[in-house]
PDB file of C-alpha atoms in Angstrom:
ATOM      1  CA  UNK A   1      26.768  69.027  44.346  1.00 77.00           C
ATOM      2  CA  UNK A   2      27.371  72.042  42.173  1.00 89.00           C
ATOM      3  CA  UNK A   3      30.628  72.249  40.259  1.00 93.00           C
ATOM      4  CA  UNK A   4      30.524  76.043  40.198  1.00 93.00           C
ATOM      5  CA  UNK A   5      29.797  76.628  43.883  1.00 90.00           C
ATOM      6  CA  UNK A   6      32.394  74.050  44.977  1.00 93.00           C
ATOM      7  CA  UNK A   7      35.051  75.165  42.477  1.00 95.00           C
ATOM      8  CA  UNK A   8      37.393  76.912  44.957  1.00 94.00           C
ATOM      9  CA  UNK A   9      37.445  73.777  47.128  1.00 93.00           C
ATOM     10  CA  UNK A  10      37.852  71.526  44.070  1.00 94.00           C
ATOM     11  CA  UNK A  11      40.726  73.654  42.781  1.00 95.00           C
ATOM     12  CA  UNK A  12      42.486  73.652  46.168  1.00 94.00           C
ATOM     13  CA  UNK A  13      42.042  69.879  46.485  1.00 94.00           C
ATOM     14  CA  UNK A  14      43.483  69.182  43.042  1.00 95.00           C
ATOM     15  CA  UNK A  15      46.420  71.521  43.611  1.00 93.00           C
ATOM     16  CA  UNK A  16      47.274  69.970  47.004  1.00 93.00           C
ATOM     17  CA  UNK A  17      46.917  66.465  45.605  1.00 94.00           C
ATOM     18  CA  UNK A  18      49.002  67.208  42.536  1.00 92.00           C
ATOM     19  CA  UNK A  19      51.706  68.788  44.705  1.00 90.00           C
ATOM     20  CA  UNK A  20      51.892  65.695  46.927  1.00 92.00           C
ATOM     21  CA  UNK A  21      52.004  63.206  44.042  1.00 90.00           C
ATOM     22  CA  UNK A  22      53.763  65.430  41.453  1.00 88.00           C
ATOM     23  CA  UNK A  23      51.023  64.446  39.015  1.00 91.00           C
ATOM     24  CA  UNK A  24      47.375  63.629  38.634  1.00 94.00           C
ATOM     25  CA  UNK A  25      45.819  61.096  36.287  1.00 95.00           C
ATOM     26  CA  UNK A  26      43.763  61.707  33.177  1.00 96.00           C
ATOM     27  CA  UNK A  27      41.493  58.870  32.095  1.00 97.00           C
ATOM     28  CA  UNK A  28      40.399  58.640  28.468  1.00 97.00           C
ATOM     29  CA  UNK A  29      38.662  56.078  26.275  1.00 95.00           C
ATOM     30  CA  UNK A  30      40.625  54.297  23.547  1.00 95.00           C
ATOM     31  CA  UNK A  31      39.033  53.926  20.097  1.00 93.00           C
ATOM     32  CA  UNK A  32      38.336  50.239  20.903  1.00 94.00           C
ATOM     33  CA  UNK A  33      36.409  51.275  24.040  1.00 94.00           C
ATOM     34  CA  UNK A  34      39.007  50.289  26.624  1.00 95.00           C
ATOM     35  CA  UNK A  35      39.960  52.772  29.342  1.00 96.00           C
ATOM     36  CA  UNK A  36      43.391  54.389  29.415  1.00 95.00           C
ATOM     37  CA  UNK A  37      44.912  56.294  32.344  1.00 96.00           C
ATOM     38  CA  UNK A  38      47.833  58.676  31.898  1.00 94.00           C
ATOM     39  CA  UNK A  39      49.813  60.342  34.715  1.00 93.00           C
ATOM     40  CA  UNK A  40      50.204  64.043  33.873  1.00 91.00           C
ATOM     41  CA  UNK A  41      52.155  66.539  35.981  1.00 87.00           C
ATOM     42  CA  UNK A  42      51.125  69.594  34.018  1.00 89.00           C
ATOM     43  CA  UNK A  43      47.422  70.052  34.822  1.00 95.00           C
ATOM     44  CA  UNK A  44      46.353  73.585  35.751  1.00 96.00           C
ATOM     45  CA  UNK A  45      42.889  74.791  36.768  1.00 96.00           C
ATOM     46  CA  UNK A  46      41.487  78.229  36.007  1.00 96.00           C
ATOM     47  CA  UNK A  47      38.868  80.054  38.070  1.00 94.00           C
ATOM     48  CA  UNK A  48      36.001  79.336  35.647  1.00 95.00           C
ATOM     49  CA  UNK A  49      35.579  75.529  35.871  1.00 96.00           C
ATOM     50  CA  UNK A  50      38.081  74.967  33.082  1.00 97.00           C
ATOM     51  CA  UNK A  51      41.677  73.903  32.982  1.00 97.00           C
ATOM     52  CA  UNK A  52      44.448  72.877  30.654  1.00 97.00           C
ATOM     53  CA  UNK A  53      47.384  70.522  30.485  1.00 95.00           C
ATOM     54  CA  UNK A  54      50.542  70.404  28.437  1.00 92.00           C
ATOM     55  CA  UNK A  55      50.197  67.717  25.788  1.00 89.00           C
ATOM     56  CA  UNK A  56      53.857  66.821  25.438  1.00 81.00           C
ATOM     57  CA  UNK A  57      54.741  63.133  25.862  1.00 80.00           C
ATOM     58  CA  UNK A  58      51.537  61.143  26.111  1.00 80.00           C
ATOM     59  CA  UNK A  59      50.796  60.163  22.514  1.00 86.00           C
ATOM     60  CA  UNK A  60      47.926  57.794  23.394  1.00 91.00           C
ATOM     61  CA  UNK A  61      46.288  60.459  25.551  1.00 94.00           C
ATOM     62  CA  UNK A  62      46.098  62.895  22.637  1.00 93.00           C
ATOM     63  CA  UNK A  63      44.969  60.242  20.172  1.00 94.00           C
ATOM     64  CA  UNK A  64      42.210  59.128  22.544  1.00 96.00           C
ATOM     65  CA  UNK A  65      41.016  62.706  23.078  1.00 97.00           C
ATOM     66  CA  UNK A  66      40.970  63.305  19.333  1.00 95.00           C
ATOM     67  CA  UNK A  67      38.720  60.234  19.019  1.00 95.00           C
ATOM     68  CA  UNK A  68      36.570  60.871  22.128  1.00 96.00           C
ATOM     69  CA  UNK A  69      37.041  64.098  24.119  1.00 97.00           C
ATOM     70  CA  UNK A  70      35.540  62.742  27.372  1.00 97.00           C
ATOM     71  CA  UNK A  71      38.072  62.786  30.225  1.00 97.00           C
ATOM     72  CA  UNK A  72      38.229  62.225  33.961  1.00 97.00           C
ATOM     73  CA  UNK A  73      40.995  63.941  35.914  1.00 97.00           C
ATOM     74  CA  UNK A  74      41.726  62.204  39.217  1.00 97.00           C
ATOM     75  CA  UNK A  75      43.904  63.695  41.921  1.00 96.00           C
ATOM     76  CA  UNK A  76      44.588  62.159  45.353  1.00 95.00           C
ATOM     77  CA  UNK A  77      46.736  63.571  48.138  1.00 94.00           C
ATOM     78  CA  UNK A  78      49.378  60.891  48.719  1.00 94.00           C
ATOM     79  CA  UNK A  79      51.449  62.794  51.271  1.00 94.00           C
ATOM     80  CA  UNK A  80      52.719  60.488  54.015  1.00 95.00           C
ATOM     81  CA  UNK A  81      52.224  63.103  56.733  1.00 95.00           C
ATOM     82  CA  UNK A  82      48.742  63.895  55.442  1.00 94.00           C
ATOM     83  CA  UNK A  83      47.754  60.234  55.720  1.00 93.00           C
ATOM     84  CA  UNK A  84      49.573  59.542  58.999  1.00 95.00           C
ATOM     85  CA  UNK A  85      47.939  62.540  60.679  1.00 94.00           C
ATOM     86  CA  UNK A  86      44.562  61.585  59.229  1.00 93.00           C
ATOM     87  CA  UNK A  87      44.859  57.989  60.423  1.00 93.00           C
ATOM     88  CA  UNK A  88      46.017  59.075  63.864  1.00 95.00           C
ATOM     89  CA  UNK A  89      43.209  61.587  64.354  1.00 93.00           C
ATOM     90  CA  UNK A  90      40.517  59.648  62.511  1.00 93.00           C
ATOM     91  CA  UNK A  91      39.712  62.697  60.377  1.00 92.00           C
ATOM     92  CA  UNK A  92      41.163  64.243  57.253  1.00 92.00           C
ATOM     93  CA  UNK A  93      42.491  67.773  57.749  1.00 89.00           C
ATOM     94  CA  UNK A  94      41.465  68.552  54.153  1.00 90.00           C
ATOM     95  CA  UNK A  95      39.852  66.764  51.251  1.00 92.00           C
ATOM     96  CA  UNK A  96      41.831  63.657  50.241  1.00 93.00           C
ATOM     97  CA  UNK A  97      41.085  63.912  46.530  1.00 94.00           C
ATOM     98  CA  UNK A  98      38.728  64.737  43.705  1.00 96.00           C
ATOM     99  CA  UNK A  99      37.624  63.468  40.296  1.00 96.00           C
ATOM    100  CA  UNK A 100      36.724  65.984  37.596  1.00 97.00           C
ATOM    101  CA  UNK A 101      34.719  65.047  34.512  1.00 98.00           C
ATOM    102  CA  UNK A 102      34.687  66.982  31.277  1.00 97.00           C
ATOM    103  CA  UNK A 103      35.670  67.336  27.654  1.00 98.00           C
ATOM    104  CA  UNK A 104      39.166  68.070  26.405  1.00 97.00           C
ATOM    105  CA  UNK A 105      39.720  70.232  23.356  1.00 97.00           C
ATOM    106  CA  UNK A 106      42.094  70.000  20.432  1.00 96.00           C
ATOM    107  CA  UNK A 107      45.804  70.641  20.825  1.00 95.00           C
ATOM    108  CA  UNK A 108      46.763  74.303  20.454  1.00 96.00           C
ATOM    109  CA  UNK A 109      49.872  76.439  20.999  1.00 96.00           C
ATOM    110  CA  UNK A 110      50.421  77.419  24.641  1.00 95.00           C
ATOM    111  CA  UNK A 111      50.029  81.083  25.529  1.00 95.00           C
ATOM    112  CA  UNK A 112      52.825  83.084  27.125  1.00 94.00           C
ATOM    113  CA  UNK A 113      50.940  82.996  30.447  1.00 94.00           C
ATOM    114  CA  UNK A 114      50.583  79.205  30.297  1.00 93.00           C
ATOM    115  CA  UNK A 115      54.280  78.803  29.522  1.00 88.00           C
ATOM    116  CA  UNK A 116      55.108  81.004  32.509  1.00 91.00           C
ATOM    117  CA  UNK A 117      52.935  78.788  34.721  1.00 89.00           C
ATOM    118  CA  UNK A 118      54.756  75.594  33.742  1.00 86.00           C
ATOM    119  CA  UNK A 119      58.180  77.241  34.036  1.00 83.00           C
ATOM    120  CA  UNK A 120      57.271  78.410  37.546  1.00 85.00           C
ATOM    121  CA  UNK A 121      56.118  74.907  38.517  1.00 79.00           C
ATOM    122  CA  UNK A 122      59.359  73.215  37.429  1.00 76.00           C
ATOM    123  CA  UNK A 123      61.828  76.040  38.173  1.00 72.00           C
ATOM    124  CA  UNK A 124      63.121  74.574  41.445  1.00 76.00           C
ATOM    125  CA  UNK A 125      64.265  71.404  39.669  1.00 74.00           C
ATOM    126  CA  UNK A 126      65.758  72.851  36.488  1.00 74.00           C
ATOM    127  CA  UNK A 127      69.282  72.398  37.798  1.00 82.00           C
ATOM    128  CA  UNK A 128      68.745  68.614  37.603  1.00 81.00           C
ATOM    129  CA  UNK A 129      69.665  66.866  34.365  1.00 85.00           C
ATOM    130  CA  UNK A 130      66.500  64.726  34.318  1.00 77.00           C
ATOM    131  CA  UNK A 131      64.273  67.719  34.976  1.00 68.00           C
ATOM    132  CA  UNK A 132      65.790  69.600  32.053  1.00 73.00           C
ATOM    133  CA  UNK A 133      65.285  66.536  29.872  1.00 70.00           C
ATOM    134  CA  UNK A 134      61.656  66.039  30.920  1.00 72.00           C
ATOM    135  CA  UNK A 135      60.347  69.553  31.441  1.00 69.00           C
ATOM    136  CA  UNK A 136      61.734  71.510  28.529  1.00 74.00           C
ATOM    137  CA  UNK A 137      60.244  72.373  25.173  1.00 80.00           C
ATOM    138  CA  UNK A 138      56.615  72.571  26.303  1.00 85.00           C
ATOM    139  CA  UNK A 139      54.661  74.196  23.502  1.00 90.00           C
ATOM    140  CA  UNK A 140      51.222  72.586  23.142  1.00 93.00           C
ATOM    141  CA  UNK A 141      48.260  72.493  25.527  1.00 95.00           C
ATOM    142  CA  UNK A 142      44.734  71.125  25.541  1.00 97.00           C
ATOM    143  CA  UNK A 143      41.899  72.905  27.293  1.00 97.00           C
ATOM    144  CA  UNK A 144      39.416  70.999  29.447  1.00 98.00           C
ATOM    145  CA  UNK A 145      35.887  72.201  30.153  1.00 97.00           C
ATOM    146  CA  UNK A 146      34.668  70.491  33.307  1.00 97.00           C
ATOM    147  CA  UNK A 147      31.012  69.548  33.697  1.00 96.00           C
ATOM    148  CA  UNK A 148      30.885  67.525  36.919  1.00 95.00           C
ATOM    149  CA  UNK A 149      32.927  66.282  39.857  1.00 96.00           C
ATOM    150  CA  UNK A 150      32.937  63.642  42.571  1.00 94.00           C
ATOM    151  CA  UNK A 151      34.965  63.857  45.749  1.00 92.00           C
ATOM    152  CA  UNK A 152      37.246  60.975  46.632  1.00 90.00           C
ATOM    153  CA  UNK A 153      35.254  59.853  49.643  1.00 85.00           C
ATOM    154  CA  UNK A 154      36.147  58.093  52.849  1.00 84.00           C
ATOM    155  CA  UNK A 155      32.890  58.952  54.680  1.00 80.00           C
ATOM    156  CA  UNK A 156      33.955  57.888  58.163  1.00 83.00           C
ATOM    157  CA  UNK A 157      36.779  60.415  58.191  1.00 89.00           C
ATOM    158  CA  UNK A 158      35.337  63.346  56.255  1.00 83.00           C
ATOM    159  CA  UNK A 159      31.729  63.977  57.265  1.00 80.00           C
ATOM    160  CA  UNK A 160      30.637  67.457  56.190  1.00 81.00           C
ATOM    161  CA  UNK A 161      33.847  68.173  54.311  1.00 82.00           C
ATOM    162  CA  UNK A 162      32.021  68.779  51.006  1.00 79.00           C
ATOM    163  CA  UNK A 163      28.967  70.998  51.399  1.00 71.00           C
ATOM    164  CA  UNK A 164      25.675  69.649  50.149  1.00 60.00           C
ATOM    165  CA  UNK A 165      23.900  71.918  47.683  1.00 53.00           C
TER     166      UNK A 165
END
């Protein structure tokens, strides 16, 4: 399956999944070769098979990327209504999730546009003390260039959902 031709569907799937779970996961490889998975709520996809995330709290994530830039971003729709409806009907209404493979770049200062995107995402919760504590002072991002993807697949309930190339 082609990353480029399926990108709009991939992007929609990640965004829906991230909205339902409030995060997605980024897997990296530690210097000793062990896997490491980090929940990240600040992943954004662009229209050109790239994305970025705010590198704010996850120290091990950044250290692992600096050592080995290979990453896998995994996003699964965990919405209760999504799953209940799917189980009742025996078919998913939309893709349940996606894995994206690529290389993450070095940390760099966030652009004004990227800062606006994160502020928009967290704006509805900024009146909460914990939200202000967690989602303030974002300054640094890492770009990701994606090279491949795999749908999260439950074949019995999603035949034909991802077009074959």
